[in-house]
CSV table of C-alpha atoms and ligand atoms in Angstrom, one decimal:
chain,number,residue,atom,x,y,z
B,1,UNK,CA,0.5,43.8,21.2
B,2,UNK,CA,-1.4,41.7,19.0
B,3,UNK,CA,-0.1,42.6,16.1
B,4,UNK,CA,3.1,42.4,17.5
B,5,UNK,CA,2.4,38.5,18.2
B,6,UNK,CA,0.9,38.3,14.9
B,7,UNK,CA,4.1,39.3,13.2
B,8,UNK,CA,6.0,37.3,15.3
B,9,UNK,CA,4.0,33.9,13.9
B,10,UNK,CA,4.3,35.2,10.8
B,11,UNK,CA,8.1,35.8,10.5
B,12,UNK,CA,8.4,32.4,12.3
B,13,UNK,CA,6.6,30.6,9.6
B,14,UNK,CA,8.6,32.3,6.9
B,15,UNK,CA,12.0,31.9,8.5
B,16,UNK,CA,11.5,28.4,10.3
B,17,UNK,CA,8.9,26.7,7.8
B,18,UNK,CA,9.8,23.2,9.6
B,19,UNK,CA,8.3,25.0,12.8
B,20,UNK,CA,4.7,24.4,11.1
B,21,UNK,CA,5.4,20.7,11.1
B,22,UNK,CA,2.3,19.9,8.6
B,23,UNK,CA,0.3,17.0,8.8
B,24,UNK,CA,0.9,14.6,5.4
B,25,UNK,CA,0.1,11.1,6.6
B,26,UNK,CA,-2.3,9.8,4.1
B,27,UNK,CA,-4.7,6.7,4.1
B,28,UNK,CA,-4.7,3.4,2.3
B,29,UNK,CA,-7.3,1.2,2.7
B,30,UNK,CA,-5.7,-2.4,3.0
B,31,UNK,CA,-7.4,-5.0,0.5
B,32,UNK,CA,-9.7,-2.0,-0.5
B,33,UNK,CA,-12.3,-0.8,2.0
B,34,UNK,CA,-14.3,-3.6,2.5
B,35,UNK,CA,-15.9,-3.1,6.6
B,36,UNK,CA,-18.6,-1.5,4.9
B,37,UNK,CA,-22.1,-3.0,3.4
B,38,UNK,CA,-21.8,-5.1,0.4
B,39,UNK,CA,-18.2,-5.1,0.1
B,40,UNK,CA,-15.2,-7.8,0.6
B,41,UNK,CA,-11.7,-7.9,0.5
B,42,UNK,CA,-9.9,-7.0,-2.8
B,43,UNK,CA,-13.3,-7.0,-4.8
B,44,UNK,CA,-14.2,-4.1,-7.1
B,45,UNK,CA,-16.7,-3.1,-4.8
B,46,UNK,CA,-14.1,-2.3,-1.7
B,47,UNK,CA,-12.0,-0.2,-4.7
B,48,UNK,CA,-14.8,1.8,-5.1
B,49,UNK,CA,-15.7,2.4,-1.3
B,50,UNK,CA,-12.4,3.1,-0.8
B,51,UNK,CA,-12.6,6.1,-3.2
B,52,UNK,CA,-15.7,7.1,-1.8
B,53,UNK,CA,-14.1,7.2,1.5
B,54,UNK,CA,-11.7,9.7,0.4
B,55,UNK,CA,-8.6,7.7,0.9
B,56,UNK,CA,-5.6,8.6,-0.6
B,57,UNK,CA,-4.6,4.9,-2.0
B,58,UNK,CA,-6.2,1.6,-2.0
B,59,UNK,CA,-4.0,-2.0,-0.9
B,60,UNK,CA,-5.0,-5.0,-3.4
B,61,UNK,CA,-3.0,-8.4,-3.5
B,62,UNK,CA,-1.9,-9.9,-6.7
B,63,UNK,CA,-1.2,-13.7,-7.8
B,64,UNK,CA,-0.2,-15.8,-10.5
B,65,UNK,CA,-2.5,-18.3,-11.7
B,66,UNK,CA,-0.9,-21.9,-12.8
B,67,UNK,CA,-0.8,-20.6,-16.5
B,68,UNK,CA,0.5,-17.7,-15.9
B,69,UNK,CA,-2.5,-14.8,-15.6
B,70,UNK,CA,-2.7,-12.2,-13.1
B,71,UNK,CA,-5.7,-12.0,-10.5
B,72,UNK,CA,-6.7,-10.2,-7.3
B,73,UNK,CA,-7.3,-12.1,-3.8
B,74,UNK,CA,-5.5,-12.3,-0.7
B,75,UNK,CA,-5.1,-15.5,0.5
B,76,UNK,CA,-2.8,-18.6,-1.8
B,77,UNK,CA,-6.4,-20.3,-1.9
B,78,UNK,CA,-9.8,-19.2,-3.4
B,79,UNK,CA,-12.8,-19.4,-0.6
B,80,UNK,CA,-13.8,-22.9,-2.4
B,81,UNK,CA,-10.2,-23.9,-1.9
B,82,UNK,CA,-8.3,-24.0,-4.7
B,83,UNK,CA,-4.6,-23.3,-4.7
B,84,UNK,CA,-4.6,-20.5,-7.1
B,85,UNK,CA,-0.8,-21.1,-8.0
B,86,UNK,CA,-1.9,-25.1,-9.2
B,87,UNK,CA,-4.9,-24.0,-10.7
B,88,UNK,CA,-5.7,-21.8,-14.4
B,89,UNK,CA,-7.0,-18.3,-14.7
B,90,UNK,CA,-10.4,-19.4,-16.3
B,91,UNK,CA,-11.2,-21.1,-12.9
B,92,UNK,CA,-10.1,-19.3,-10.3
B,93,UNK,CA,-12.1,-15.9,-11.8
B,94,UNK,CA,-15.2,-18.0,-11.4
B,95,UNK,CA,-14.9,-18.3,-7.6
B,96,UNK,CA,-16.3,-16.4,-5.9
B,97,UNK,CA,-15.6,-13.3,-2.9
B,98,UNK,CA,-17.2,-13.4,0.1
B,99,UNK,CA,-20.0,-10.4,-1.3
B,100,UNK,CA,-20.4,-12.9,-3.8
B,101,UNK,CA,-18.5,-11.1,-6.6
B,102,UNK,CA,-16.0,-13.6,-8.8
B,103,UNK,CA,-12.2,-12.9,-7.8
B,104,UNK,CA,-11.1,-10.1,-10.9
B,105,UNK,CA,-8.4,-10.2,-12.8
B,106,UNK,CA,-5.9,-7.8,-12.0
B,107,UNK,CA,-6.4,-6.5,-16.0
B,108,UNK,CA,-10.3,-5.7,-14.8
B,109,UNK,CA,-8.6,-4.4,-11.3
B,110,UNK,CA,-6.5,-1.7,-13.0
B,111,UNK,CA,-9.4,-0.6,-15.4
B,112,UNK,CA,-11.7,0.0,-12.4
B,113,UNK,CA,-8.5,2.0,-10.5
B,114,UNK,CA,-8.2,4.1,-13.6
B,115,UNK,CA,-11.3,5.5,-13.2
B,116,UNK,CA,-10.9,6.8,-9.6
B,117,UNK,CA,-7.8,8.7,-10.2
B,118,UNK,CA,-6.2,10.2,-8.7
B,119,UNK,CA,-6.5,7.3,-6.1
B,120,UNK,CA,-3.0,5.7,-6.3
B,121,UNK,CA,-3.3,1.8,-6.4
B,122,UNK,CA,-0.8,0.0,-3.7
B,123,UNK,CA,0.4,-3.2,-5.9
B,124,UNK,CA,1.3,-5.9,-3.7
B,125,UNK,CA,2.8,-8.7,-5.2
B,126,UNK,CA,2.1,-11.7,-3.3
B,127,UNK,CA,5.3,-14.1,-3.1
B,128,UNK,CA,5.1,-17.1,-5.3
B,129,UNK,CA,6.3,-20.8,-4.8
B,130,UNK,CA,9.4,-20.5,-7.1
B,131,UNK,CA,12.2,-18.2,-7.5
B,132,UNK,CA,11.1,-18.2,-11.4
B,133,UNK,CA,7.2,-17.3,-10.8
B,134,UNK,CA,8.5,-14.2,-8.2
B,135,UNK,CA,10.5,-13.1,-11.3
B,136,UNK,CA,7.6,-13.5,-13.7
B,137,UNK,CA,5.2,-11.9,-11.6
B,138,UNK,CA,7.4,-9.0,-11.0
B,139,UNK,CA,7.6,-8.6,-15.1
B,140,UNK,CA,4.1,-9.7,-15.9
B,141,UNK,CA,2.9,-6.6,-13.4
B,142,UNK,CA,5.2,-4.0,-14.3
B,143,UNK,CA,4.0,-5.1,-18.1
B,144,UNK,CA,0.6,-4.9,-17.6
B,145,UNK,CA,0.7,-1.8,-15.8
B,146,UNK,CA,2.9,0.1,-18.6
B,147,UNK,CA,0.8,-1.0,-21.3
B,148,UNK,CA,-2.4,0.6,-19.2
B,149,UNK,CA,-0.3,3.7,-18.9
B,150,UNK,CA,-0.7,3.6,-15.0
B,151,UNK,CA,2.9,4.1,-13.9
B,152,UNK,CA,1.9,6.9,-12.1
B,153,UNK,CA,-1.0,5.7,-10.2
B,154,UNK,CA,0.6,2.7,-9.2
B,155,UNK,CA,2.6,1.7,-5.9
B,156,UNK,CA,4.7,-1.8,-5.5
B,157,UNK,CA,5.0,-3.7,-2.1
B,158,UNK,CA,6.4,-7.0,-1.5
B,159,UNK,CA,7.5,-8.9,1.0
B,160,UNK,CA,9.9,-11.2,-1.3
B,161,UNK,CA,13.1,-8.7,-1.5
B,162,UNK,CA,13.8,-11.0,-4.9
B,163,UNK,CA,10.2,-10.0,-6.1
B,164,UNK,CA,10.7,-6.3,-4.5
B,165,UNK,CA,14.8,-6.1,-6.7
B,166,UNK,CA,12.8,-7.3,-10.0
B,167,UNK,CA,10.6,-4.3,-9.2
B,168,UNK,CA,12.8,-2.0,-9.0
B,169,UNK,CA,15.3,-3.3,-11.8
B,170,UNK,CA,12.1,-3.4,-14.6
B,171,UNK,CA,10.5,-0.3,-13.3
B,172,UNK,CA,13.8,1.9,-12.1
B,173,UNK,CA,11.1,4.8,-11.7
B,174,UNK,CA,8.6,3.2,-9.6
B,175,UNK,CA,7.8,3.6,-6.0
B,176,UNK,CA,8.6,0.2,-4.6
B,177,UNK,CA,8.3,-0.5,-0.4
B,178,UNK,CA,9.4,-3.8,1.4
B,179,UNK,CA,7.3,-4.8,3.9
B,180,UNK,CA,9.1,-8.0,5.6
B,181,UNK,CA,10.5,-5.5,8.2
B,182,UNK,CA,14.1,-7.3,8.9
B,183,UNK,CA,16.2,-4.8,7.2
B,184,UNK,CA,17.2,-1.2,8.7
B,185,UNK,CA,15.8,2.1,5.7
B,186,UNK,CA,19.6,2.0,5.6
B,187,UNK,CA,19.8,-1.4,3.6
B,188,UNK,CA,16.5,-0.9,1.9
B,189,UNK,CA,18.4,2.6,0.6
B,190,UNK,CA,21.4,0.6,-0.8
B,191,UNK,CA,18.8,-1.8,-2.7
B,192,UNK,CA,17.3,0.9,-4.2
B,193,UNK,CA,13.5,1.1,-2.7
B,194,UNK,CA,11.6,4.3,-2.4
B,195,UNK,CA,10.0,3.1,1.2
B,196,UNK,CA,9.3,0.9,3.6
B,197,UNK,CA,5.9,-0.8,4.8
B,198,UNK,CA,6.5,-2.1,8.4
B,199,UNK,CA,3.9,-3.9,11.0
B,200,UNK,CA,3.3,-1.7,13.2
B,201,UNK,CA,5.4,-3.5,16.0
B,202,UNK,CA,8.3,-3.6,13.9
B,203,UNK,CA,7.9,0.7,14.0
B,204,UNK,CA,7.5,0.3,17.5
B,205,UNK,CA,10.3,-1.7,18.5
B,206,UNK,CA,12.7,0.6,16.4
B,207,UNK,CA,11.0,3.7,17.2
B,208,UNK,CA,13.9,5.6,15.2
B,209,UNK,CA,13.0,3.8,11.8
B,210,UNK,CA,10.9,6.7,10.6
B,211,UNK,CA,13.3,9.3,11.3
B,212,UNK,CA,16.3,7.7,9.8
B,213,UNK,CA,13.8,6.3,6.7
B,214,UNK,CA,12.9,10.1,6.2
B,215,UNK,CA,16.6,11.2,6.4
B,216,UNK,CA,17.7,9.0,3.5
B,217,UNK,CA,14.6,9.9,1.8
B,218,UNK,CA,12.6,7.1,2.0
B,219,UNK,CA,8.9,7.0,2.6
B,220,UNK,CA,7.3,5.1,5.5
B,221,UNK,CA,4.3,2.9,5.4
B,222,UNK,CA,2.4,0.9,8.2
B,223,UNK,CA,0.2,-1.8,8.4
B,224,UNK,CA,-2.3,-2.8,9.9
B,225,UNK,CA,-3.5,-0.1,11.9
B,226,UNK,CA,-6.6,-0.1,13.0
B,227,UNK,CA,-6.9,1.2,16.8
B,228,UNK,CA,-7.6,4.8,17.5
B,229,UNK,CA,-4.7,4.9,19.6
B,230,UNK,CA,-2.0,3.2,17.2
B,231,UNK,CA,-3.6,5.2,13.8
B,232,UNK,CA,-2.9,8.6,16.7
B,233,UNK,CA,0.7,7.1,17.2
B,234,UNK,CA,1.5,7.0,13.6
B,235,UNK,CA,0.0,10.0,12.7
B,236,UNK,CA,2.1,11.6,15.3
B,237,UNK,CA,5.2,10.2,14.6
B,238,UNK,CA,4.9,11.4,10.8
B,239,UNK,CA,4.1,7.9,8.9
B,240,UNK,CA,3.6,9.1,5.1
B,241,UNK,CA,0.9,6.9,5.1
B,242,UNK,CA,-1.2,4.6,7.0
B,243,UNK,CA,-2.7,1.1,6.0
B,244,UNK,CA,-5.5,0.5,7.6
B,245,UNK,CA,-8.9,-1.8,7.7
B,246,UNK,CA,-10.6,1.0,9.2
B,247,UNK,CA,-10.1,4.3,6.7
B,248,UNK,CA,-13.3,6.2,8.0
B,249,UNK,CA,-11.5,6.4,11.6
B,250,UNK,CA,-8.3,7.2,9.8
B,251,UNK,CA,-9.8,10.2,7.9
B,252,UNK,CA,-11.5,11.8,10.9
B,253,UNK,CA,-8.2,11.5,12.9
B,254,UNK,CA,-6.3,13.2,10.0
B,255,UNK,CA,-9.0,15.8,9.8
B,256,UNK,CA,-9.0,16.6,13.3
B,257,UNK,CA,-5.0,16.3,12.9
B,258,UNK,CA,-4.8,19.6,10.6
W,301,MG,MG1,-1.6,-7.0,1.1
């Protein structure tokens, strides 16, 4: 009888293979892991925690400086206030992070990501003041990160779909998600991204996004999920990947998931 029921499993897993439904949502640690001691948003130290955590990718936010350099921080102002848009690279790379590190370049970003492969970097591009800096943010990323040789440890989000359509036009082969969440995976599709990155309450609200994202073959990221019971909800409802502030809780979900 047993083996009878073993066979049975068996043949079922050979002949329905969906039937196993397998786990795959992976973590991303938004703005690095940085809940932890020492660390901060975007700094070099929250990249490296977030590799130590075992996560699958790690968020950082990228901005133009007023002459045209690329750096790492979150927010349109250093902690000391300066509008990094208004004000050159030299300057803003002396303020400082809230661990006390100095906000990196995203040149000194990259070359710390490179050496925690296979941890995939999640590029997002921050939107910028003009249509002219979105464009030349878009270029001066997709530059920097071909002449690194990254292009396959690199993912693009944006919230600008202009910044989002240079992505995709410089860097046809890239993974490129929009995360504004006010088009259906049906127009992001005809646009030519590889994904979307919601809120979480967007997902909610149109509880069929995932399903219809994952029939065009589109990918489906979240943000921010933190709770137990909304990282559970995603996991369930098959997000490729979560983003989250809290990857250690992620990762023991997903363990206990398999
Ligand atoms: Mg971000």
């Amino acid at each position: 009888m047993k083996l009878k029921l073993l066979t049975f499993v068996l043949m079922g897993l050979v002949v329905v293979p969906g039937i196993r439904a397998e786990q795959t949502t992976k973590a991303v640690a938004h703005r690095g892991y940085w809940k932890c001691e020492g660390s901060a948003e975007n700094s070099l130290t929250s990249l490296q925690r977030a590799y130590d955590a075992g996560c699958w990718g790690s968020e950082l936010d990228i901005w133009l400086t007023a002459d045209g350099k690329l750096v790492v921080n979150h927010d349109p102002k250093t902690l000391d206030g300066l509008v990094i848009e208004k004000t050159d690279f030299e300057t803003v790379t002396k303020s400082k992070l809230k661990n006390g590190e100095t906000i990196p370049s995203l040149e000194t970003y990259l070359k710390a990501g490179k050496e925690l492969k296979p941890m995939i970097l999640v590029l997002e591009l921050k939107t910028q003041s003009t249509p002219e800096r979105n464009r030349e943010i878009a270029q001066k990323v997709v530059a920097m990160v071909k002449a690194m040789e990254m292009e396959e440890q690199v993912e693009y989000i944006a919230f600008s779909n202009l910044v989002g359509t240079e992505l995709i036009r410089l860097a046809p082969n890239a993974k490129v998600a929009y995360l504004e969440g006010d088009k259906t995976p049906a127009q992001l599709k005809e646009l030519g991204y590889t994904g979307l990155d919601y809120h979480l309450g967007v997902l909610k609200e149109h509880d069929n996004w995932i399903r219809e994202a994952h029939e065009l073959g589109l990918t489906v990221n979240v943000w921010t999920v933190n709770k137990a019971d909304d990282l559970q909800y995603f996991i369930d409802h098959k997000a490729d990947f979560i983003t989250t502030n809290e990857p250690e809780l992620l990762l023991d979900l997903l363990k206990d998931a398999k």
